[in-house]
Coordinates of C-alpha atoms in Angstrom, one line a residue:
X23 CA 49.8 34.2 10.3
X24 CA 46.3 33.9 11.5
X25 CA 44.7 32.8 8.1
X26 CA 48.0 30.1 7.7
X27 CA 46.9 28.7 11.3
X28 CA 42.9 28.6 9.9
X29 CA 44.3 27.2 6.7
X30 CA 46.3 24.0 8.8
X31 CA 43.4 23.4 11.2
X32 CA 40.7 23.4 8.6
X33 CA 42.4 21.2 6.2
X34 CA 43.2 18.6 8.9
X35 CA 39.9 18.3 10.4
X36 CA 38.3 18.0 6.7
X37 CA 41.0 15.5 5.9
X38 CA 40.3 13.2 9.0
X39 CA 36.6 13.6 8.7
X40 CA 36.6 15.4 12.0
X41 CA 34.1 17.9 11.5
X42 CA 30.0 17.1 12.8
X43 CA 28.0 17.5 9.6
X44 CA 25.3 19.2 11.8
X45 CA 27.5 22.2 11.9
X46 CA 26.8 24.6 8.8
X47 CA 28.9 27.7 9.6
X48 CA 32.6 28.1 8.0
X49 CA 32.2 26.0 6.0
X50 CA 32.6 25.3 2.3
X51 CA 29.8 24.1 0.5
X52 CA 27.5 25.4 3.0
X53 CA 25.2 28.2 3.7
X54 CA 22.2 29.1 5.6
X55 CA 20.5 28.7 2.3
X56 CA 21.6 25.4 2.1
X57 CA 20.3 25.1 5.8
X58 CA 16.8 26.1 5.4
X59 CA 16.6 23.3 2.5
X60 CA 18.1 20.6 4.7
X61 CA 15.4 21.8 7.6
X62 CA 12.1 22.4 5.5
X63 CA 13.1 19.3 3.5
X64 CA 13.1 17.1 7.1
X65 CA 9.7 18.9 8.2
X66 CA 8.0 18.4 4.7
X67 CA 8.5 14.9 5.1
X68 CA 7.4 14.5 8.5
X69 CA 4.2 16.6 7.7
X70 CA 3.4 14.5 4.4
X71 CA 3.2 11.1 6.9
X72 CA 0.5 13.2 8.9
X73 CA 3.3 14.1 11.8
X74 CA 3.2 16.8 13.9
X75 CA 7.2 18.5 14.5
X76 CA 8.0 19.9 17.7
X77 CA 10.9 22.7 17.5
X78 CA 13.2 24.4 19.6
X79 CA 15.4 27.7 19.0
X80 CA 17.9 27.9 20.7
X81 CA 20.7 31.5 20.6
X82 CA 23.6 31.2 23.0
X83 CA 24.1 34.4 24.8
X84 CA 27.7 36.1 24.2
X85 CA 28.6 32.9 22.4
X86 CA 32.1 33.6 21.7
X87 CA 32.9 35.2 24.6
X88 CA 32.0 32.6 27.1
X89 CA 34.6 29.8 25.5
X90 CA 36.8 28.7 28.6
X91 CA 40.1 28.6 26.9
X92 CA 41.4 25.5 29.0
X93 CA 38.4 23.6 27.3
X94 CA 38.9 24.9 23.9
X95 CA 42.4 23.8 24.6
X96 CA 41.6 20.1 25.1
X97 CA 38.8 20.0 22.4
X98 CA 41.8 20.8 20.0
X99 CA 44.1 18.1 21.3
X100 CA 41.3 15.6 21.1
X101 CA 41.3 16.7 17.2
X102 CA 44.8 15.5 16.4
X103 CA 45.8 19.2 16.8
X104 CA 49.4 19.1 18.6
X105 CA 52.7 20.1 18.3
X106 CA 53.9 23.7 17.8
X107 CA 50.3 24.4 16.2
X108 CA 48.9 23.7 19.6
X109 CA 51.2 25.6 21.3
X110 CA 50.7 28.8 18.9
X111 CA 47.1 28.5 19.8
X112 CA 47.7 28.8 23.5
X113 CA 50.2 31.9 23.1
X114 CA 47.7 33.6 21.0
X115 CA 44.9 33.0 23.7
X116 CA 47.0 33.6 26.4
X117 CA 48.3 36.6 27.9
X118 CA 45.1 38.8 27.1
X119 CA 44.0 41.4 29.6
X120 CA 41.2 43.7 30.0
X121 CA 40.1 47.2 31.8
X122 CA 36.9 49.1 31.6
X123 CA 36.4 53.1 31.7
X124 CA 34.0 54.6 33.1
X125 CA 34.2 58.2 33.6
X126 CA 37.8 58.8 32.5
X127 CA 38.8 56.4 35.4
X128 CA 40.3 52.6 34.0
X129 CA 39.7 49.7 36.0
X130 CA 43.1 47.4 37.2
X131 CA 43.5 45.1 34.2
X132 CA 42.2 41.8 34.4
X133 CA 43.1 38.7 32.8
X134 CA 41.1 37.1 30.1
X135 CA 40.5 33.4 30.1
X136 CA 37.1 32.9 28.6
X137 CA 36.3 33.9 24.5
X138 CA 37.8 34.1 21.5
X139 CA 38.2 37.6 20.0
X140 CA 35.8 38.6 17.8
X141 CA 36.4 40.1 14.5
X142 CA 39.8 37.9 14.4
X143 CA 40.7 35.3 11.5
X144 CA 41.3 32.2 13.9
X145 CA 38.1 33.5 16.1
X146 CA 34.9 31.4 13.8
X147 CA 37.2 28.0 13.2
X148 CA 37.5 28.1 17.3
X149 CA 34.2 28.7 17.9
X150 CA 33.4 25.7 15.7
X151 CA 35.7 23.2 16.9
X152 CA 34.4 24.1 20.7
X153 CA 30.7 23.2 19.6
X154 CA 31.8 20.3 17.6
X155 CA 30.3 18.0 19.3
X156 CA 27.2 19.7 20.8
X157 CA 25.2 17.7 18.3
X158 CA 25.9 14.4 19.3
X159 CA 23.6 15.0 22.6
X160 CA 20.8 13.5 20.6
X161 CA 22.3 10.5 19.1
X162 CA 20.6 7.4 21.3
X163 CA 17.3 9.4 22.2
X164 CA 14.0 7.9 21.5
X165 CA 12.4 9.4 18.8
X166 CA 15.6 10.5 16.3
X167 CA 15.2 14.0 17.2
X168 CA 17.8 16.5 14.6
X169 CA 19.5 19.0 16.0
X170 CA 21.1 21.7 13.2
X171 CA 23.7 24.6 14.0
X172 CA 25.1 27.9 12.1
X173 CA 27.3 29.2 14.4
X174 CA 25.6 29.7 17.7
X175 CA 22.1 29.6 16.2
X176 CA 20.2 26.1 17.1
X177 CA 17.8 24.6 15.5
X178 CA 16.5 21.4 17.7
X179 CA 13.2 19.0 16.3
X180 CA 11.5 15.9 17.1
X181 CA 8.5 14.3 15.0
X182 CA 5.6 12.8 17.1
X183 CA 2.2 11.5 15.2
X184 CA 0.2 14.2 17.2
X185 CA 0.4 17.4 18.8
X186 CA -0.5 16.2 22.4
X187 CA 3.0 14.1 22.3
X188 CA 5.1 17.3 21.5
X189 CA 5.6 18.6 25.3
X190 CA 5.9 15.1 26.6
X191 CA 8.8 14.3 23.6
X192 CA 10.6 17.3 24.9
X193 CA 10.0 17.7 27.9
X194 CA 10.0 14.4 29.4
X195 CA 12.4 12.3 27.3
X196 CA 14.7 15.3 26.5
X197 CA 14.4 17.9 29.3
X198 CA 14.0 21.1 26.9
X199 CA 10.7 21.9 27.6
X200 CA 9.5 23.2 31.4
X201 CA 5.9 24.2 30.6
X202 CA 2.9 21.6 30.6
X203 CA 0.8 20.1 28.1
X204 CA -1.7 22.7 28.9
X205 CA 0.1 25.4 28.1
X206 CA 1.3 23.6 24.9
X207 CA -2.0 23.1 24.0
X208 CA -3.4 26.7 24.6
X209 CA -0.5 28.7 23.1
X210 CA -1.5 26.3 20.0
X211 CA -4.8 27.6 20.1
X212 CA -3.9 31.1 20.1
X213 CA -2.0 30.4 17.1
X214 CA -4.9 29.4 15.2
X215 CA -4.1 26.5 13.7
X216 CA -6.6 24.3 11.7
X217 CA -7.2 22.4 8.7
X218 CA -7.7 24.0 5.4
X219 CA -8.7 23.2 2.2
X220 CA -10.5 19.9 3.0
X221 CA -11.2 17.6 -0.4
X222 CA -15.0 16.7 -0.3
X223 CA -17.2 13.8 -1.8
X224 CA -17.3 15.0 -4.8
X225 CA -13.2 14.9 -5.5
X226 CA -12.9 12.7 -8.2
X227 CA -9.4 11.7 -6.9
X228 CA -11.0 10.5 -3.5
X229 CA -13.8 8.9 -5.2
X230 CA -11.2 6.8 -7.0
X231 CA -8.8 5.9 -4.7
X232 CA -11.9 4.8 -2.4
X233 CA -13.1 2.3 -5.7
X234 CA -10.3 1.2 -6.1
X235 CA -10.0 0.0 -2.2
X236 CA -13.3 -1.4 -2.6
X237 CA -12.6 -3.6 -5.3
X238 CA -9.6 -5.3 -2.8
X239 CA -9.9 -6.5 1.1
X240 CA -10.5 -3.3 2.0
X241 CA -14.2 -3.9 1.0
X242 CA -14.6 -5.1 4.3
X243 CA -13.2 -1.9 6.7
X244 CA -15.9 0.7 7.4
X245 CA -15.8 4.5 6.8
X246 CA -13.1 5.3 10.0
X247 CA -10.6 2.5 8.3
X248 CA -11.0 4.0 5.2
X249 CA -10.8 7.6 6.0
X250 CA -7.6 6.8 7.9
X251 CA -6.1 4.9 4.8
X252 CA -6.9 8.0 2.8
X253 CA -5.4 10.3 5.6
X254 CA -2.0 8.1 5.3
X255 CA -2.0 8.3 1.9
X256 CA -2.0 12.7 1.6
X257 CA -5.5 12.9 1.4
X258 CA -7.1 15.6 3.7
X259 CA -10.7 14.8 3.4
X260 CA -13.1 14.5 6.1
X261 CA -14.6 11.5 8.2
X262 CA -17.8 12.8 6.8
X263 CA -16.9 12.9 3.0
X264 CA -15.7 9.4 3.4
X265 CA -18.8 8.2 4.8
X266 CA -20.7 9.7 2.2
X267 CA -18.8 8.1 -0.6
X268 CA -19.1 5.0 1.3
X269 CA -23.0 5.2 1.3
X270 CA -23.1 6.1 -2.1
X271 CA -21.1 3.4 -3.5
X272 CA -21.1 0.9 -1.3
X273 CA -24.7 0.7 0.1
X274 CA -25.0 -2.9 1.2
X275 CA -21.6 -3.4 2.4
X276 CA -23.0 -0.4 4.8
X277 CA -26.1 -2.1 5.8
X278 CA -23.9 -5.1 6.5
X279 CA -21.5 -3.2 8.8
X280 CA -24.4 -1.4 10.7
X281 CA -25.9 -5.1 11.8
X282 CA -22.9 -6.2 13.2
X283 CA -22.5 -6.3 17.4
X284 CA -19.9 -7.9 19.5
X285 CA -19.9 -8.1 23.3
X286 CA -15.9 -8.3 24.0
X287 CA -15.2 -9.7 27.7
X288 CA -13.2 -8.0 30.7
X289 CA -9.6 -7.9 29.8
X290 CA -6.9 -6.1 31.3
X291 CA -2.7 -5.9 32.2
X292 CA -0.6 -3.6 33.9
X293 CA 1.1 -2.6 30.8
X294 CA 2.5 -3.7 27.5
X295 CA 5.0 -6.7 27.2
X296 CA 3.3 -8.5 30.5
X297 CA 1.8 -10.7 28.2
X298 CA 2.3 -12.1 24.1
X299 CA -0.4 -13.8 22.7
X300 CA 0.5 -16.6 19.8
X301 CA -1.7 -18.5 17.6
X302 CA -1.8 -20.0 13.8
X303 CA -5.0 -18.7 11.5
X304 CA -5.5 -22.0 9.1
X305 CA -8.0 -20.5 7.2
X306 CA -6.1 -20.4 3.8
X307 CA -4.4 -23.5 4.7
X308 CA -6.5 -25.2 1.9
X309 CA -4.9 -23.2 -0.3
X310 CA -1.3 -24.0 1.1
X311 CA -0.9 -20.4 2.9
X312 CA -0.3 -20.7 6.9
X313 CA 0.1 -17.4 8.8
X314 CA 1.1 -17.3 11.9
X315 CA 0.9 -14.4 14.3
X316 CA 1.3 -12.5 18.0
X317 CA -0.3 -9.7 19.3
X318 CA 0.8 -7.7 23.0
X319 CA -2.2 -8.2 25.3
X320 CA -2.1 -4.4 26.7
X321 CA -1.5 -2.1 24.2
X322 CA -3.1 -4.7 21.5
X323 CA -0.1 -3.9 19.1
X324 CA 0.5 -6.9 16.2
X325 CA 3.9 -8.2 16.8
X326 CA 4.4 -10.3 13.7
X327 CA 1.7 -11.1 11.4
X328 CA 4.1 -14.7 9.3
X329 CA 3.4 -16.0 5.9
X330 CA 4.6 -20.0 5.5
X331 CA 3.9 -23.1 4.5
X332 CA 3.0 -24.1 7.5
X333 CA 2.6 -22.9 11.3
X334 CA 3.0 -26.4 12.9
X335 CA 6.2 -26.6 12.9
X336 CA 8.4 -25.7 16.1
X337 CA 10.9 -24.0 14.0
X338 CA 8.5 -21.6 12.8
X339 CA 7.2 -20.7 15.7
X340 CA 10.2 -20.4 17.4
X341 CA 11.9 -18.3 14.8
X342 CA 9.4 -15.5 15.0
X343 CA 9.5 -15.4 18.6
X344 CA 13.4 -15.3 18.7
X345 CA 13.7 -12.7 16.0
X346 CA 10.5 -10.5 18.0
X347 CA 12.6 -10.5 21.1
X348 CA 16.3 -9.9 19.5
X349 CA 14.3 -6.7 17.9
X350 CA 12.6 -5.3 20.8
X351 CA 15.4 -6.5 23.6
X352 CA 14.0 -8.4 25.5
X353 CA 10.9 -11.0 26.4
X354 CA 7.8 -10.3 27.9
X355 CA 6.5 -11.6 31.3
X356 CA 4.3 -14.2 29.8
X357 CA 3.3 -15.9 26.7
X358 CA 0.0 -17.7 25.9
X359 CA -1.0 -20.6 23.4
X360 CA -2.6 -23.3 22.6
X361 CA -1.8 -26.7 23.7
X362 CA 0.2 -27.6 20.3
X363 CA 2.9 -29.2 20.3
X364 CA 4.4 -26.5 17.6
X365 CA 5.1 -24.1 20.3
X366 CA 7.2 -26.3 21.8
X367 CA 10.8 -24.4 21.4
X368 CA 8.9 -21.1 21.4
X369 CA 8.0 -22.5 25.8
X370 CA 11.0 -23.5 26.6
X371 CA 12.5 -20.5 25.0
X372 CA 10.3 -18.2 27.2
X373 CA 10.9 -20.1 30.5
X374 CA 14.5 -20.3 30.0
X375 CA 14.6 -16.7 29.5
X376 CA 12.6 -16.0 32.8
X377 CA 14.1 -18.6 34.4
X378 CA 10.4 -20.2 35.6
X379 CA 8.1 -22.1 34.3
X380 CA 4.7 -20.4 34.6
X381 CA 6.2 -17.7 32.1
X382 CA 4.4 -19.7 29.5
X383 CA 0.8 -20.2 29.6
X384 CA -1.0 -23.0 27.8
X385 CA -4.5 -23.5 27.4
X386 CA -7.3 -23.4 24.8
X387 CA -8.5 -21.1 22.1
X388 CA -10.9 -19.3 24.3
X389 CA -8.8 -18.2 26.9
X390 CA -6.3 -16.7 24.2
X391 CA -9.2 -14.3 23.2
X392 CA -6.4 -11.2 22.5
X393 CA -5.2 -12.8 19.2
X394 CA -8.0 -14.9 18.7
X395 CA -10.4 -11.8 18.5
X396 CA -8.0 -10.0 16.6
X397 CA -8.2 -13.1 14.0
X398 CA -11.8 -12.3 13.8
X399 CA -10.8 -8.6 12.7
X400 CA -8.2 -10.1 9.7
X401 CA -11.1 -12.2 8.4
X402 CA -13.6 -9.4 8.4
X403 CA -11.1 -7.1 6.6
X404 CA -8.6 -9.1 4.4
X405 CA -8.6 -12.9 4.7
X406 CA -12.2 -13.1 3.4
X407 CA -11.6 -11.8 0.1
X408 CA -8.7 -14.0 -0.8
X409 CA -10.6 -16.9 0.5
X410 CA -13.5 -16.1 -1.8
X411 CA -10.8 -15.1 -4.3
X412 CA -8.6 -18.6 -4.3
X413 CA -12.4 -20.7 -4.2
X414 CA -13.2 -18.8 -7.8
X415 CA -9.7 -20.0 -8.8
X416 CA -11.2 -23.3 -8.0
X417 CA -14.0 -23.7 -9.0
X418 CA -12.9 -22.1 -12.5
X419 CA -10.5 -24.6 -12.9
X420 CA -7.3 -22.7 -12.7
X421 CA -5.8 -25.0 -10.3
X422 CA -6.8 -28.0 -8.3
X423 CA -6.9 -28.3 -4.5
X424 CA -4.6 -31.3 -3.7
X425 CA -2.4 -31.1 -6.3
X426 CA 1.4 -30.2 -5.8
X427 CA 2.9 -29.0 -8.3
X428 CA -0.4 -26.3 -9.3
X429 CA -0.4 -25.5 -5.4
X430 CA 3.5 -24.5 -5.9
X431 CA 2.9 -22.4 -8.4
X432 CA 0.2 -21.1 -6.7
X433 CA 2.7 -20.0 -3.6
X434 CA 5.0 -18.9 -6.0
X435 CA 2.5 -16.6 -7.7
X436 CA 0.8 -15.0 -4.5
X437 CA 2.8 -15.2 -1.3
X438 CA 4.6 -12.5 -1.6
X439 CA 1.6 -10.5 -2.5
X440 CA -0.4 -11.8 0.7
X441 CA 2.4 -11.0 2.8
X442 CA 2.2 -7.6 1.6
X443 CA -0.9 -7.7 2.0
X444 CA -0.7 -9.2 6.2
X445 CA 1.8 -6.2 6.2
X446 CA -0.3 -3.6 5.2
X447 CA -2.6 -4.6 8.1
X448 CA -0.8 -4.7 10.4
X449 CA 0.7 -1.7 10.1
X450 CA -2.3 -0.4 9.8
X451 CA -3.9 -1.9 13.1
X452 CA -0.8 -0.6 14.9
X453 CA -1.4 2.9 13.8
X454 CA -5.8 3.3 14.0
X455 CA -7.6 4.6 17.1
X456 CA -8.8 2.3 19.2
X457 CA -12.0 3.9 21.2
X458 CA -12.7 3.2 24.5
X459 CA -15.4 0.8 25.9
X460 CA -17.8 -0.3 28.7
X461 CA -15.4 -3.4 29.3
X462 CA -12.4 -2.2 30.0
X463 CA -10.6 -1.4 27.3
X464 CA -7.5 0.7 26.9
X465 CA -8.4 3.5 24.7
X466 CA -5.5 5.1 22.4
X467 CA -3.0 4.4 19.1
X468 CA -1.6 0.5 19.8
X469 CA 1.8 1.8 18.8
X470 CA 1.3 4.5 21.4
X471 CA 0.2 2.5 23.9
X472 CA 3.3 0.0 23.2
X473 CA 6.2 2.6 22.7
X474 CA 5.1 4.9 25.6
X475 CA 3.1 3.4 28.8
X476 CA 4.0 6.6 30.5
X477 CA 0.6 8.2 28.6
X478 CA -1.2 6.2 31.0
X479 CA 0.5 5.9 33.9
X480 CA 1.1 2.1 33.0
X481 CA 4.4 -0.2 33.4
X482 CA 6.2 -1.5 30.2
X483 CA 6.5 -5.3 31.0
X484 CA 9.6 -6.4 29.1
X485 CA 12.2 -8.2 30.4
X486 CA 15.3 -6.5 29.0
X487 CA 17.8 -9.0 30.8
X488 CA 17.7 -11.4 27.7
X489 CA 20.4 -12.7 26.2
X490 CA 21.1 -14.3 22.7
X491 CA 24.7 -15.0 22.8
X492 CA 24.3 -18.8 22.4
X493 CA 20.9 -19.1 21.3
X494 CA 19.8 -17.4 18.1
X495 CA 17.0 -17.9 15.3
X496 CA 19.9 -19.7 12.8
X497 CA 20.7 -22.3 15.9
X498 CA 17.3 -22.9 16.5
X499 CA 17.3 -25.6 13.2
X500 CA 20.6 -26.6 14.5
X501 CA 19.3 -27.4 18.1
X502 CA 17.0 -30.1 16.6
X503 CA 19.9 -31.5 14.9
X504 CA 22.2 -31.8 17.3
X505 CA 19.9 -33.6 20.2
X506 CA 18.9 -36.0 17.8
X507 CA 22.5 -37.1 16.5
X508 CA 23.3 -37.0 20.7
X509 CA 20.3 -38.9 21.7
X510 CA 20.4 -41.1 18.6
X511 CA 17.7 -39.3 17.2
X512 CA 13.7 -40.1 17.8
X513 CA 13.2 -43.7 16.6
X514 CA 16.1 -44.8 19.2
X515 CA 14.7 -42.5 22.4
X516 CA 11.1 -43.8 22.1
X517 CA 10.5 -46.6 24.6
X518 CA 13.3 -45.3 27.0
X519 CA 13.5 -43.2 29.9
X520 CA 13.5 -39.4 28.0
X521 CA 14.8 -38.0 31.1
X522 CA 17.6 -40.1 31.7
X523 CA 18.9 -40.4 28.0
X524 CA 18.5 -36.4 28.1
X525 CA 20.7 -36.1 31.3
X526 CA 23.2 -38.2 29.8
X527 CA 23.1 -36.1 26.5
X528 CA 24.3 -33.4 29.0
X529 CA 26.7 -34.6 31.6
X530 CA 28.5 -37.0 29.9
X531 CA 28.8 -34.9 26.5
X532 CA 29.1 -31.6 27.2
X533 CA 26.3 -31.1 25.4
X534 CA 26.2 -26.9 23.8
X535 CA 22.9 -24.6 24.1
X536 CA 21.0 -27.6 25.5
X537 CA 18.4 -25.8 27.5
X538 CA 15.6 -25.1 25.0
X539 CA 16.7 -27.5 22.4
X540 CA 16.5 -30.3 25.2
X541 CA 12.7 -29.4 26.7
X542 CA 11.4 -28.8 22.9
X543 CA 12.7 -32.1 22.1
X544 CA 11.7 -33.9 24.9
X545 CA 8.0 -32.6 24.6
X546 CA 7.7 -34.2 20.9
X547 CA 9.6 -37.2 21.6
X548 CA 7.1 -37.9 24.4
X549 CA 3.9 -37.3 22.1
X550 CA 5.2 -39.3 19.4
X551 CA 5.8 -42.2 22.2
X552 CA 2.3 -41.7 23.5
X553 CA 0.6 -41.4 20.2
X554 CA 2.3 -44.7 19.0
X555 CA 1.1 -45.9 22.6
X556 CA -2.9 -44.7 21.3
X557 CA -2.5 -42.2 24.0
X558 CA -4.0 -38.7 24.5
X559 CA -2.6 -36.5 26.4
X560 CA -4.3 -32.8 26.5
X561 CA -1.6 -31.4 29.0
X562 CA 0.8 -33.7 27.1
X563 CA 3.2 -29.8 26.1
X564 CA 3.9 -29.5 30.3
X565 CA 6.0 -32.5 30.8
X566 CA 8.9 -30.7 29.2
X567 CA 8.7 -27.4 31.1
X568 CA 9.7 -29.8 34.1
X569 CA 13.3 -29.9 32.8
X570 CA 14.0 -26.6 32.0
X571 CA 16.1 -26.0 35.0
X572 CA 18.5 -29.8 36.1

């Protein structure tokens, strides 16, 4: 009868996909061999992307005989099991009693509402539906941390990029850990562990891979870049070795990196997300490639490093913003450009979501040293070489500056492959060491610093109260559209009152999503007024923030 109930229960909960996949025991198709596969599969991977994993055993004591039968009970009804079937599972847990003898003397007998008895038919398939759903405790914790069962045997692991972050991960986001860092750190030592079987200089695969950077952008980085490029890429060479090769076959570039100094000035804020810097690079803009980028002022983590025609346009701009703060969830404190009028939506955007105007900063390229700085870093490692590599172009007469149709082809051949390429960077930036300094600089991993500010004791800025229920990136084209047909479009508004014709737009049409389409739109309308007027106005992009709340 036992192995008919098993059979009924098994088939239903396969059937209705009931079962957690993380559950390996009584199963078909599924073994502890399969297990250790699944689990030294997960590890490899993370230790092949220079990871360190963090794992946790876990063996329930007396397992099956600390079920309470009342929960059991519900855990089946919440699996579709009802009926008669449920009922014959409550008779054949109920009604159990127990004694003990000791001495030839038995106990009074007790009754039994806790287990399931071992040894029995029905006793693994209840076992497994009561842990069912132990697994889904890690679904929504930072970090994707597994956890894997057979039976009562747990298997919980998290990846971090370094050992230091493995107590913290545990212990601090997920509460399994109750011993410090310390402790972490010296029962690591005891171990032993330490890196073997180090390539050296003379590895012909090193040496190769390092030519082969050098004949790219990566001509530029110096030995630290290029070890940590190597060390991403599965080679486990040494800072050293690198350097070595680098002297040896790439002696002036060297010399050239050893001249360079740079005195950086006093920067600092409370945390990530207090502050976005946004600027345009235009030095390929010759060439008809405009990139467009943001960097977070604390942690010093690339946001978005945009490939375009052209980074003067609002919509741009305001696309990469919208699709930043839809993708993190939510907008930082405050956001600092230039004075153009392209970050026009990209302002009112930030102050609507605030709700104040001083959220957005304007002013000029040397107080928005964060990304401008960082510009200086793109040139030196990447943007050089395609500069030098789209002037050969020219000059061999391949294509002509200027000319439209060889400049299309021209995007259409390499866009792709220098957005790749701004990739490449910046995931790289986000991932390198960052030393520490006599002006103030956070030392540490940007995507450290950004993802966890509880390393240093800092506050993550973000405002997580943004929403983008009637103002996405697709709407942001729209917006444009739609004040211009209420307004009656640029031509008509110049030469009247902007303020008034806006205010009408609103009351009197019921004008949708107005807010940041309306102060965007006023700011251009105004500069192309004043510029027709011979006009100059340097402040010109605060008028509009004056609107953003009627």
């Amino acid at each position: 009868m036992e192995s008919m109930v098993v059979s009924t229960i098994t088939m239903h909960v396969t059937e209705q996909g009931l079962g957690n996949p993380h559950q390996w025991a009584y199963k078909k198709g599924h073994s502890t061999e399969l297990l250790l596969v699944k689990i030294t599969g997960d590890w490899r991977q993370v230790i092949n992307k220079k990871h360190v994993v963090g794992v946790v055993f876990v063996d329930f004591r007396k397992a099956f005989d600390a079920i309470p039968h009342s929960i059991l009970l519900r855990k089946l009804q919440s699996l579709g099991v009802a009926g008669d079937l449920w009922c014959w599972v409550r008779d054949y847990l109920s009604g159990r009693t127990q004694v003990t003898t000791i001495n030839g003397r038995q106990s009074q007998a007790m009754p039994v509402t806790f287990g399931v008895p071992q040894g029995s038919v029905l006793g693994p398939t209840l076992f497994s539906i009561f842990c069912n759903d132990l697994p889904n405790i890690t679904e929504g914790i930072d970090g994707d941390p597994q956890l894997q069962m057979y039976a009562d045997d747990t298997t919980f692991y998290v990846a971090v990029p370094t050992s230091d972050l493995v107590a913290f991960k545990l212990n601090e986001y997920h509460g399994i850990l109750s011993f410090s860092l310390r402790t972490l750190k010296e029962r690591f030592k005891s171990l032993g562990p330490r890196r073997r079987n180090l390539l050296d200089s003379d590895d012909q695969d090193v040496r190769a891979r390092i030519h082969e950077e050098l004949n790219g952008p990566a001509c530029l980085s110096g030995y630290r870049s290029m070890w940590h490029t190597l060390q991403r890429e599965g080679f486990q060479v040494s800072r050293q070795a690198v350097a070595t090769c680098l002297r040896e076959m790439d002696p002036e570039g060297c010399a050239r990196r050893k001249r360079h100094k740079l005195k950086r000035r006093v920067y600092s804020y409370p945390g990530p997300n207090y502050c976005w810097h946004i600027d345009g690079y235009d030095k390929l803009k010759p060439d008809g490639f405009a990139i467009h980028g943001c960097i977070d002022g604390h942690s010093r983590k690339v946001l978005w490093l945009k490939l375009d025609r052209t980074n003067n346009d609002p919509v741009v701009i305001g696309r990469c913003y919208m699709e930043t703060v839809k993708e993190y969830g939510g907008c930082p404190q405050k956001v600092r450009t230039d004075c153009g009028t392209e970050n026009g939506l990209e302002a009112a955007a930030q102050s609507y979501f605030m709700d104040k105007n001083l959220a957005h900063i304007y002013g000029t390229s040397p107080h928005n040293q964060r990304i401008e700085g960082w510009w200086s870093y793109l040139r030196k490692h990447k943007t050089t070489w395609w500069i030098n590599f789209f002037k050969d172009l020219a000059e061999q007469q391949v294509y002509t500056i200027g000319n439209d149709l060889q400049m299309e082809c021209l995007w259409f051949c390499f866009s792709n492959v220098v957005q790749q390429d701004l990739d490449t960077v910046k995931d790289h930036w986000n991932t390198h060491y960052i030393r520490g300094s006599n002006h103030d600089t956070v030392k540490g991993k940007p995507d450290e610093l950004f993802y966890l500010p509880e390393l240093l004791d800092t506050v993550n800025g973000l405002n997580p109260g943004v929403t983008c229920e009637d103002i996405t990136v697709g709407l942001l084209d729209q917006i444009k559209q739609e004040i211009v047909e209420v307004l009656g479009g640029v031509e008509d508004v110049v030469g009247i009152d902007i303020e008034d014709a806006v205010r009408m737009g609103i009351e009197d049409r019921g004008f949708p999503v107005v807010r940041v389409g309306v102060v965007a739109f006023r700011v251009q309308a105004r500069d192309v007024s004043e510029r027709r007027a011979g006009v100059r106005r340097d402040n010109g992009c605060f008028a509009g923030l004056e609107m953003m709340r009627f």
